[in-house]
Short mmCIF file of C-alpha atoms in Angstrom, two decimals:
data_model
loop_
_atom_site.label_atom_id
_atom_site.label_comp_id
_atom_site.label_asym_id
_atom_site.label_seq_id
_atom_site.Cartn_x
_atom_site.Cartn_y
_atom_site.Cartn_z
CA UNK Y 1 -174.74 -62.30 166.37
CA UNK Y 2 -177.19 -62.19 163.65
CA UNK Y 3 -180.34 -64.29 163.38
CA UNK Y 4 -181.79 -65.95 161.09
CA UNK Y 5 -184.02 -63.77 160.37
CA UNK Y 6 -181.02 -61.15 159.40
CA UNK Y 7 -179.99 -63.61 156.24
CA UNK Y 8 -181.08 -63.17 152.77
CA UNK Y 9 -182.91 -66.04 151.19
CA UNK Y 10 -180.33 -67.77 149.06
CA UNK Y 11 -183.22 -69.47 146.75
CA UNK Y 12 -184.26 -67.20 143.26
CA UNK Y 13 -184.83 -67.19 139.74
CA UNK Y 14 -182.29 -68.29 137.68
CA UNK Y 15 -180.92 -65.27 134.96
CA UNK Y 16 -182.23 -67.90 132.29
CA UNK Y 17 -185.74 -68.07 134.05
CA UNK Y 18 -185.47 -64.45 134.20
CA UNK Y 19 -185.21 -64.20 130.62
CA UNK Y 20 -188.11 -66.82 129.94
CA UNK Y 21 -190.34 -63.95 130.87
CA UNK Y 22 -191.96 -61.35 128.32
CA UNK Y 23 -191.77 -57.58 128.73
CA UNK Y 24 -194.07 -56.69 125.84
CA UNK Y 25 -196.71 -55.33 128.62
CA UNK Y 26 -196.84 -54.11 132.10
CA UNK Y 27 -200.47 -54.30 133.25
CA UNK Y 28 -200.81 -50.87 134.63
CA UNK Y 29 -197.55 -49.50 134.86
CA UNK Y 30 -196.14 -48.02 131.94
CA UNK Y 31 -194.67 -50.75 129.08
CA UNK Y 32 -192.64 -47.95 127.15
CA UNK Y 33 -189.50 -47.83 129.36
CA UNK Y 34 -189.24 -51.18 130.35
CA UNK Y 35 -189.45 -52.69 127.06
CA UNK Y 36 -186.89 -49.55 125.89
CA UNK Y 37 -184.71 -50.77 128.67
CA UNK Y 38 -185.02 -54.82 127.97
CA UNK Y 39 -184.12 -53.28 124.32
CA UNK Y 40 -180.81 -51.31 125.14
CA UNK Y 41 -179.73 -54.31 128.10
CA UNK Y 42 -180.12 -56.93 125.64
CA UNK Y 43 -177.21 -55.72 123.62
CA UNK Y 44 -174.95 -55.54 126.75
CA UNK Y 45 -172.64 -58.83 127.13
CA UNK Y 46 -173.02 -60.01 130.49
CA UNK Y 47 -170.30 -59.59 132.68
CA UNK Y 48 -168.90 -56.48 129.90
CA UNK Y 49 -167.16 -53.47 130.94
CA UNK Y 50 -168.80 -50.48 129.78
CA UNK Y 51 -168.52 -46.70 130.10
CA UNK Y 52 -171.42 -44.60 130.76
CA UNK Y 53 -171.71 -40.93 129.22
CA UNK Y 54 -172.66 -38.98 132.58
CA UNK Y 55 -171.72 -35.06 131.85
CA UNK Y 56 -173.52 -34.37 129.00
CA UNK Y 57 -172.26 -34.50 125.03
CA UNK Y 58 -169.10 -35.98 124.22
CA UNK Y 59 -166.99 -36.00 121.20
CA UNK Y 60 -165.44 -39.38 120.25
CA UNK Y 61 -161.71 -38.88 118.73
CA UNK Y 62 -159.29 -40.35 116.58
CA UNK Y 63 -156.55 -39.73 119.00
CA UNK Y 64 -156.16 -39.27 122.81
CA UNK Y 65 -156.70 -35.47 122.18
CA UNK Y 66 -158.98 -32.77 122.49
CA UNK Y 67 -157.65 -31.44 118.85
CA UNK Y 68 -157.92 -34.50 117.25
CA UNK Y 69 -160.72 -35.08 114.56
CA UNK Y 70 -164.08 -36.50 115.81
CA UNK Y 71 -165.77 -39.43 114.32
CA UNK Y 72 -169.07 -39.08 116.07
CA UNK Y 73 -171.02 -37.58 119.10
CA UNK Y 74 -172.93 -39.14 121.99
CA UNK Y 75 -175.32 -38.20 124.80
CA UNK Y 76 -176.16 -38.41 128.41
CA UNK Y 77 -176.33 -42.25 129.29
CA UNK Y 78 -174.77 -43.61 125.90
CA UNK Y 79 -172.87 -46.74 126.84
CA UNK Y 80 -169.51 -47.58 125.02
CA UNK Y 81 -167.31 -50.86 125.37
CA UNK Y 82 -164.78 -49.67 127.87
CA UNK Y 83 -161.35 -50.96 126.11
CA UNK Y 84 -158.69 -49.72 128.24
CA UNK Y 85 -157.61 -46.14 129.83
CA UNK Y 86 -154.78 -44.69 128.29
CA UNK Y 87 -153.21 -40.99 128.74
CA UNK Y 88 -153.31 -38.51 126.27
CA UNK Y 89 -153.75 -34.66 125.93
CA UNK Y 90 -155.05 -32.54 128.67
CA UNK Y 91 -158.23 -30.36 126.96
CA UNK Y 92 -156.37 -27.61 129.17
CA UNK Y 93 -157.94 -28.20 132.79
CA UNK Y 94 -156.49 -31.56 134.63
CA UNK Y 95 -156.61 -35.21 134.03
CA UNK Y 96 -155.11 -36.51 130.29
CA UNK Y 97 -156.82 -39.68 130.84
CA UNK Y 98 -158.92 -40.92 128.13
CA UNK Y 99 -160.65 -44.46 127.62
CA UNK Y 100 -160.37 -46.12 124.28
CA UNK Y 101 -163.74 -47.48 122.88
CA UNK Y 102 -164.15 -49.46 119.87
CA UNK Y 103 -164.85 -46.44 117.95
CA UNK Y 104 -161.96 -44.07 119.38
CA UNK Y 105 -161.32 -42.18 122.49
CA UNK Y 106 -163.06 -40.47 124.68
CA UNK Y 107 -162.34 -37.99 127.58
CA UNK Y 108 -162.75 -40.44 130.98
CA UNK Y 109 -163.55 -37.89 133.39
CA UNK Y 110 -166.94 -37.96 130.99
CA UNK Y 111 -167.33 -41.56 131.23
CA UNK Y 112 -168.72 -43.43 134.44
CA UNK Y 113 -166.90 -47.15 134.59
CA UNK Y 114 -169.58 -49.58 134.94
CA UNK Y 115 -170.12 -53.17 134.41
CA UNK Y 116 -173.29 -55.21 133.01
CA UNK Y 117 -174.26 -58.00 135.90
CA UNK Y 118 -177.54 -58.98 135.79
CA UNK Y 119 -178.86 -60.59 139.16
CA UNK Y 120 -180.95 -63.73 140.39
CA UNK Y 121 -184.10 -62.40 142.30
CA UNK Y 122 -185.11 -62.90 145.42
CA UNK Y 123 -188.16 -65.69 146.10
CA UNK Y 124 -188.66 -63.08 149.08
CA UNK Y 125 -187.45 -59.83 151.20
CA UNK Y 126 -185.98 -60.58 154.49
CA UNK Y 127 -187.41 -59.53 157.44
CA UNK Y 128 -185.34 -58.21 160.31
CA UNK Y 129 -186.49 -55.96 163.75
CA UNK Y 130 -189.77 -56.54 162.29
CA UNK Y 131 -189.19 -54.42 158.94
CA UNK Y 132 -190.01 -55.66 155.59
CA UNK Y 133 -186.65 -55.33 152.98
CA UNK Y 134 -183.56 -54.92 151.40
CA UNK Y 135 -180.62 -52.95 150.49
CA UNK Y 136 -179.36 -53.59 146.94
CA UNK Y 137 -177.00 -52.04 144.77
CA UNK Y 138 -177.23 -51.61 140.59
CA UNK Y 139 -175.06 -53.78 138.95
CA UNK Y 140 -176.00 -52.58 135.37
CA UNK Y 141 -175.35 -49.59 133.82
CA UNK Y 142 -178.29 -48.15 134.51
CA UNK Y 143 -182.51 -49.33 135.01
CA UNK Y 144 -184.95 -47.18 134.43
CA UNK Y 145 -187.74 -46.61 136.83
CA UNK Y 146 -191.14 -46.37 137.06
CA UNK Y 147 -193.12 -44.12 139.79
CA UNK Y 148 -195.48 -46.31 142.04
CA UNK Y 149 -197.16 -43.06 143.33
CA UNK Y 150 -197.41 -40.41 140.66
CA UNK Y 151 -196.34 -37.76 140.25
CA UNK Y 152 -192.75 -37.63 140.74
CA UNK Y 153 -191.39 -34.80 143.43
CA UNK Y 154 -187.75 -35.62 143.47
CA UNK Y 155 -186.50 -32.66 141.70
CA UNK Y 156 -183.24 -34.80 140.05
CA UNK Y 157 -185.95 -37.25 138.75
CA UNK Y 158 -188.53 -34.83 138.06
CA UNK Y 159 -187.17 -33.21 135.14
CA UNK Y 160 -185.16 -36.31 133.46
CA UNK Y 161 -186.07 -37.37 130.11
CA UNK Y 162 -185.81 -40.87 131.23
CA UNK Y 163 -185.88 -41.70 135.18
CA UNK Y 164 -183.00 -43.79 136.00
CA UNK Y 165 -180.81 -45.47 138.37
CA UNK Y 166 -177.10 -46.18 137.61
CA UNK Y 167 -174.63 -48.20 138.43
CA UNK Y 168 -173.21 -48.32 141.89
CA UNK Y 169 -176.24 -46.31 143.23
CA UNK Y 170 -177.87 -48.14 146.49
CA UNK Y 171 -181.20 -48.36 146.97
CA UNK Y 172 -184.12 -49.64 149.75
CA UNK Y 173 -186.52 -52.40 148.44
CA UNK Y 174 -189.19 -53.08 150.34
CA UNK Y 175 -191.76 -55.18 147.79
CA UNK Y 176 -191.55 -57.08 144.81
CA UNK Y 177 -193.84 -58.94 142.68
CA UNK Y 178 -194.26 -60.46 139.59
CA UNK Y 179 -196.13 -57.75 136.61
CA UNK Y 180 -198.79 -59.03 134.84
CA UNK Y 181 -196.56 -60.63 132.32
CA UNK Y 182 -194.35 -62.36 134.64
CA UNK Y 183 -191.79 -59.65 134.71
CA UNK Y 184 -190.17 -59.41 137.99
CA UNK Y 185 -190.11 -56.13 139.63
CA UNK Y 186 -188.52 -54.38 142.89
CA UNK Y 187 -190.11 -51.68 144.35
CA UNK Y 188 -187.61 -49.08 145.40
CA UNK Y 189 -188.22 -46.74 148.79
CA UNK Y 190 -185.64 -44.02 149.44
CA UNK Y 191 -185.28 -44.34 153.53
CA UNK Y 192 -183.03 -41.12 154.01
CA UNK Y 193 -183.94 -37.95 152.68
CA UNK Y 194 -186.45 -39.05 150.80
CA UNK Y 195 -189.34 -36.78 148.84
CA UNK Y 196 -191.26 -39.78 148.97
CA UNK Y 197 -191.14 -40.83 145.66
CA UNK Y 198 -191.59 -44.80 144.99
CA UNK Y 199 -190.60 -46.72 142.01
CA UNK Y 200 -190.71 -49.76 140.31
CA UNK Y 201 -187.90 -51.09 138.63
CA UNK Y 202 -186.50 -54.74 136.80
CA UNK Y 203 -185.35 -57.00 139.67
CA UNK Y 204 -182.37 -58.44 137.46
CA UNK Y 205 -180.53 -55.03 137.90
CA UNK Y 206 -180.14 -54.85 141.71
CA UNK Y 207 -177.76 -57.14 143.68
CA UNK Y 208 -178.58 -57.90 147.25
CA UNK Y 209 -176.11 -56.52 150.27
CA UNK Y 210 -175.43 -58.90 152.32
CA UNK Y 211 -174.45 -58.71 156.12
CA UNK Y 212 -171.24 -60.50 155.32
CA UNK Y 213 -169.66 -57.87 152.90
CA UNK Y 214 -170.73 -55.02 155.19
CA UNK Y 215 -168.36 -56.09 158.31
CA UNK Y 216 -166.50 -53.81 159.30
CA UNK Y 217 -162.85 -53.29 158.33
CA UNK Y 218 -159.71 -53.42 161.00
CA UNK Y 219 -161.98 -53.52 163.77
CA UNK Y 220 -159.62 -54.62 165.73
CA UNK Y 221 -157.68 -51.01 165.58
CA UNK Y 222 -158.55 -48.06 167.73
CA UNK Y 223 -155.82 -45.65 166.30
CA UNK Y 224 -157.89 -44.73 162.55
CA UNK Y 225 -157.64 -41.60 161.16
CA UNK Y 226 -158.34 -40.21 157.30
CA UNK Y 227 -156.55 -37.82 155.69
CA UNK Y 228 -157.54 -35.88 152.71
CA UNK Y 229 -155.09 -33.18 150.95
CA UNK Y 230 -157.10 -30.90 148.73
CA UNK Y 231 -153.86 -29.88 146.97
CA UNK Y 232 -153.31 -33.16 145.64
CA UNK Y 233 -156.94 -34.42 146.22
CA UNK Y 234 -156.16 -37.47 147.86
CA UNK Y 235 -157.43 -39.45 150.74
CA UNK Y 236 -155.08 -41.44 152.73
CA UNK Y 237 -156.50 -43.83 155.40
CA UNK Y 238 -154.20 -44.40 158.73
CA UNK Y 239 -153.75 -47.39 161.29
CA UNK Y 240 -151.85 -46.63 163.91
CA UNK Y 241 -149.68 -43.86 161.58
CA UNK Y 242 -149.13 -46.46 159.17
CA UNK Y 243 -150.94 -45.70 155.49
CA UNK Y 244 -153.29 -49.05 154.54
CA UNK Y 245 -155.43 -47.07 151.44
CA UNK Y 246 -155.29 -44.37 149.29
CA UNK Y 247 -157.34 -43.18 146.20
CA UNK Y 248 -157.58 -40.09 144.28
CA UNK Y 249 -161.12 -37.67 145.20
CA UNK Y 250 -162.68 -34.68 144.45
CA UNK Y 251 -162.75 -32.01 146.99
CA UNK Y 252 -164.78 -28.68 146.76
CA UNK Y 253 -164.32 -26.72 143.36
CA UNK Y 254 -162.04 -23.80 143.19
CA UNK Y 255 -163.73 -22.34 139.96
CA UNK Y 256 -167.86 -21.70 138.97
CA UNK Y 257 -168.79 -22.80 135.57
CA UNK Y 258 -167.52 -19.52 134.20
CA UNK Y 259 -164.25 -20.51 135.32
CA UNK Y 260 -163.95 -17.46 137.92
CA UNK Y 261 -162.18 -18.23 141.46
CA UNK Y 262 -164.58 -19.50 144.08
CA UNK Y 263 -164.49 -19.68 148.11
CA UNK Y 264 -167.94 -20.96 148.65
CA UNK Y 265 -167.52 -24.66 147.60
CA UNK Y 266 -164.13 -25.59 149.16
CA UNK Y 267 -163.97 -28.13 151.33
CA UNK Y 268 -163.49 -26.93 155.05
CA UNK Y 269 -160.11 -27.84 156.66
CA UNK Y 270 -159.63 -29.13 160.02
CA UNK Y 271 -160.23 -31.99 162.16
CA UNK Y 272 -163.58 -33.22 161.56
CA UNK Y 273 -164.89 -36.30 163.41
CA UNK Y 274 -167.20 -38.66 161.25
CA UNK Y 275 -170.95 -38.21 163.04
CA UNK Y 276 -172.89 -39.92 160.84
CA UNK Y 277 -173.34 -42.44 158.35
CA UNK Y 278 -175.88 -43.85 156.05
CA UNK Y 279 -175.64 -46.71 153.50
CA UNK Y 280 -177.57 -44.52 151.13
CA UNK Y 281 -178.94 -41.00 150.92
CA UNK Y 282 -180.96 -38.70 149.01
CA UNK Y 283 -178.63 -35.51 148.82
CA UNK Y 284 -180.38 -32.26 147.97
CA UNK Y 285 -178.89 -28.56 149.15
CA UNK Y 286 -176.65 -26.15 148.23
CA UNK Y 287 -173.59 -28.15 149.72
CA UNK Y 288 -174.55 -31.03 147.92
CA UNK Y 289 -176.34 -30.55 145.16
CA UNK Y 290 -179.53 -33.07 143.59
CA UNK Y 291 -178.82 -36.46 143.84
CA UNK Y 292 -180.73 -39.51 144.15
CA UNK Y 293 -179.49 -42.71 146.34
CA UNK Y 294 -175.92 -41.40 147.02
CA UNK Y 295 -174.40 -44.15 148.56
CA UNK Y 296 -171.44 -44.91 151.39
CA UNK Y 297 -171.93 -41.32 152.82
CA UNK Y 298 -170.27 -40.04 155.84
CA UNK Y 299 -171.14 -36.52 157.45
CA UNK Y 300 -167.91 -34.41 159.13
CA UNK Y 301 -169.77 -31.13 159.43
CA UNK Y 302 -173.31 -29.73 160.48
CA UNK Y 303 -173.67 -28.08 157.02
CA UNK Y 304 -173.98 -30.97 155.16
CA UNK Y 305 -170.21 -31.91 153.82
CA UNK Y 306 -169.67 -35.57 154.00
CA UNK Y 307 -167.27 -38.05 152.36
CA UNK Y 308 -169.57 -40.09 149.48
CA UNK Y 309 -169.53 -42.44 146.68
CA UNK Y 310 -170.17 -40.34 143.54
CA UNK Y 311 -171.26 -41.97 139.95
CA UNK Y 312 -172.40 -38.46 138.29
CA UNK Y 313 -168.50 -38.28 137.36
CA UNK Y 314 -165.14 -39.97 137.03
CA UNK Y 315 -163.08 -36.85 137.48
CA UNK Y 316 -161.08 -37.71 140.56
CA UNK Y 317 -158.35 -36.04 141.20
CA UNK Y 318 -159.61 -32.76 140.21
CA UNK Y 319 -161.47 -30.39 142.24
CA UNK Y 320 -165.20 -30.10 141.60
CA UNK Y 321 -167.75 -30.74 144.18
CA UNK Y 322 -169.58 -28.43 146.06
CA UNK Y 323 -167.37 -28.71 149.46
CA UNK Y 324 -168.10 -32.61 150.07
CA UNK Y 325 -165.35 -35.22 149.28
CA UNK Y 326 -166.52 -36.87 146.18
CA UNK Y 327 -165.01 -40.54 146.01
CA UNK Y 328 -165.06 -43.54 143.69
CA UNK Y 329 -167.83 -46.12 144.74
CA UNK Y 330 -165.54 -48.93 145.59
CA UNK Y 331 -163.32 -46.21 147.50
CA UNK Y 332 -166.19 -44.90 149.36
CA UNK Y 333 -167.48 -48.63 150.20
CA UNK Y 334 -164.19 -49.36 151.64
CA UNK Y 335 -164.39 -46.15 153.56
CA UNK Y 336 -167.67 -46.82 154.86
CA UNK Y 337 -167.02 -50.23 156.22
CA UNK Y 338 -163.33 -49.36 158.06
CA UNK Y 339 -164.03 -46.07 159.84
CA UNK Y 340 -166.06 -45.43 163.10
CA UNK Y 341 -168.97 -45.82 163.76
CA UNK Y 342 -169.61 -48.98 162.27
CA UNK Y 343 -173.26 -49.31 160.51
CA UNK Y 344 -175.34 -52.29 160.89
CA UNK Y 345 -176.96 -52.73 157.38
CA UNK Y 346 -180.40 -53.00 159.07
CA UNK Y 347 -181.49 -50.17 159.33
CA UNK Y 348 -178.16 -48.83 157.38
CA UNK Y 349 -178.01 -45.38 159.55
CA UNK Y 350 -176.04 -44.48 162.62
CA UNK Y 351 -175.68 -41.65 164.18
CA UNK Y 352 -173.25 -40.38 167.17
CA UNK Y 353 -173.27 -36.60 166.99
CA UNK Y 354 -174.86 -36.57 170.62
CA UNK Y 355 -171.48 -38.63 171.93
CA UNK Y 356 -169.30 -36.13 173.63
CA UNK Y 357 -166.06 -36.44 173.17
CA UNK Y 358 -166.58 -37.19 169.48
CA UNK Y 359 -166.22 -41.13 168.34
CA UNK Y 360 -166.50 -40.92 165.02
CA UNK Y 361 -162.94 -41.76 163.02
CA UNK Y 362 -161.32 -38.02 162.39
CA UNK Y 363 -161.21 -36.64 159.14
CA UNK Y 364 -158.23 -34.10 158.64
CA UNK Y 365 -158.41 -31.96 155.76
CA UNK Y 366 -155.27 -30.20 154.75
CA UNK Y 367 -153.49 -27.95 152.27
#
């Protein structure tokens, strides 16, 4: 049973109070990106659904096809009315989907789907087992950030033109306040894995998690299993031998960026018991690569592969992680919440590796 204690406060400012305040100054922190970012929000419609450029430069088409003529270029973080996904011509490696913008079409695996809902803000951060704080998720398509306690050593962060957090991403807030020109800020505390960095960031782009929509799924059922083809790079989820979910993933990559055949990113097959679970994680090693607040993950193996949501992509289906099981966010959230063990949000971190025989739901990768 939770306490009271364990609910967040349903009172907060209203979007339209939110709006009331300036963001031509900060005070001390830095004014530059947060007026860039009230700049660049301000033209996203509320509620819109956007794409987010997240591998680099992309070519906008005529046509659903990597021949067709281009009538313009974006960057990293450019975000595009997301019209619909339609499929079109294969640029000669997997998917031929491709997401019509206003402007033409552009390759989806390329293209992160995100949405622009701004948030209320909190009058003021639970407090539960005697700890200070939150877990919210971005609901924008992405915030910029501000380091509380210079300079930053997150490598990921370190060398980005523009510090950010994107959509989906779930983070630990353990502060806010109001800047000195009535701008209300979060400040953002990576629990797991952390470099201990500590940021700043607008409060209107972070949604709080509530107990409520992290109960777990089918507890009921002690028969769960997942099972994840890398041939077909799927994940099926199993109740009693009966299939309730599927989605498409992205296993371990078969080919390095010179397209030559690879054996040290695939994703290991076998049985592997789920041993521990976080609600959000700073990944950083040679299994997983450099990634800030990776959220929904779920370790099978001591070397670091785990079942996670990913929003550096929106290639599933394809192969092209470095041995984890890449998954959509809303995938990986329902993942998260219906295998074993189940993870209180507070603190947000279990772990049963110590548990002989294993508990954990099993994980069976195949061919």
């Amino acid at each position: 049973m939770m306490g009271k204690d364990m609910e967040l406060p349903e009172r907060g400012l209203t979007r339209r109070q939110f709006l009331k305040f300036s963001v031509a100054a900060m005070g001390t922190l830095a004014m530059t990106p947060w007026k860039y970012w009230s700049q660049i929000a301000s033209g996203w419609e509320e509620n819109g659904k956007y794409g987010r450029v997240c591998l680099g430069k992309v070519n906008i088409r005529v046509k659903p096809d990597p021949n067709a003529a281009t009538t313009k270029e974006i960057y990293d973080d450019a975000v595009v009315v997301w019209l619909r996904e339609v499929v079109g011509n294969s640029p000669g490696y997997g998917s031929r989907r491709w997401v019509e913008t206003p402007d033409g079409y552009i390759y989806s695996p390329r293209l992160q789907p995100v949405y622009n809902r701004p948030n209320k803000v909190v009058d003021e951060l639970p407090v539960v087992n005697g700890e200070r704080g939150m877990w919210a998720e971005v609901t924008v398509p992405y915030v910029d950030i501000i380091i509380a306690n210079p300079p930053i050593r997150t490598p990921s962060l370190k060398n980005a033109q523009y510090p950010r957090l994107y959509y989906s991403q779930v983070v630990w807030i353990d502060d806010l306040k109001i800047g000195s020109t009535g701008t209300p800020l979060y400040r953002i505390n990576q629990k797991y894995g952390t470099y201990g960095d500590i940021f700043w960031a607008s409060a209107e782009a972070f949604r709080p998690i509530t107990v409520e929509e992290m109960k777990p799924l089918s507890e009921e059922v002690e028969n769960k299993k997942i099972v994840v083809n890398v041939t077909r790079q799927t994940l099926s989820c199993y109740e009693d031998g009966r299939e309730v979910y599927f989605a498409r993933v992205s296993t371990g990559a078969k080919f390095d960026a010179y397209g030559n055949a690879v054996d040290k990113w695939s994703t290991p097959l076998g049985p592997h018991p789920i041993y521990r679970k976080l609600m959000s994680l700073h990944m950083s090693g040679q299994t997983t690569g450099d990634y800030t607040a990776v959220p929904w993950t779920c370790f099978i193996t001591g070397e670091g592969v785990a079942v996670h949501s990913t929003y550096w992509h929106n290639d599933f289906g394809i192969p092209r992680s470095h041995g984890c099981i890449n998954v959509a966010p809303d995938d990986a959230k329902w993942v998260f919440r219906w295998s074993y063990p189940y993870v209180p949000v507070y603190p947000g971190e279990l772990d049963v590796s110590k548990e002989w025989p294993p508990v954990g739901t099993v994980v069976e990768v195949v061919e």
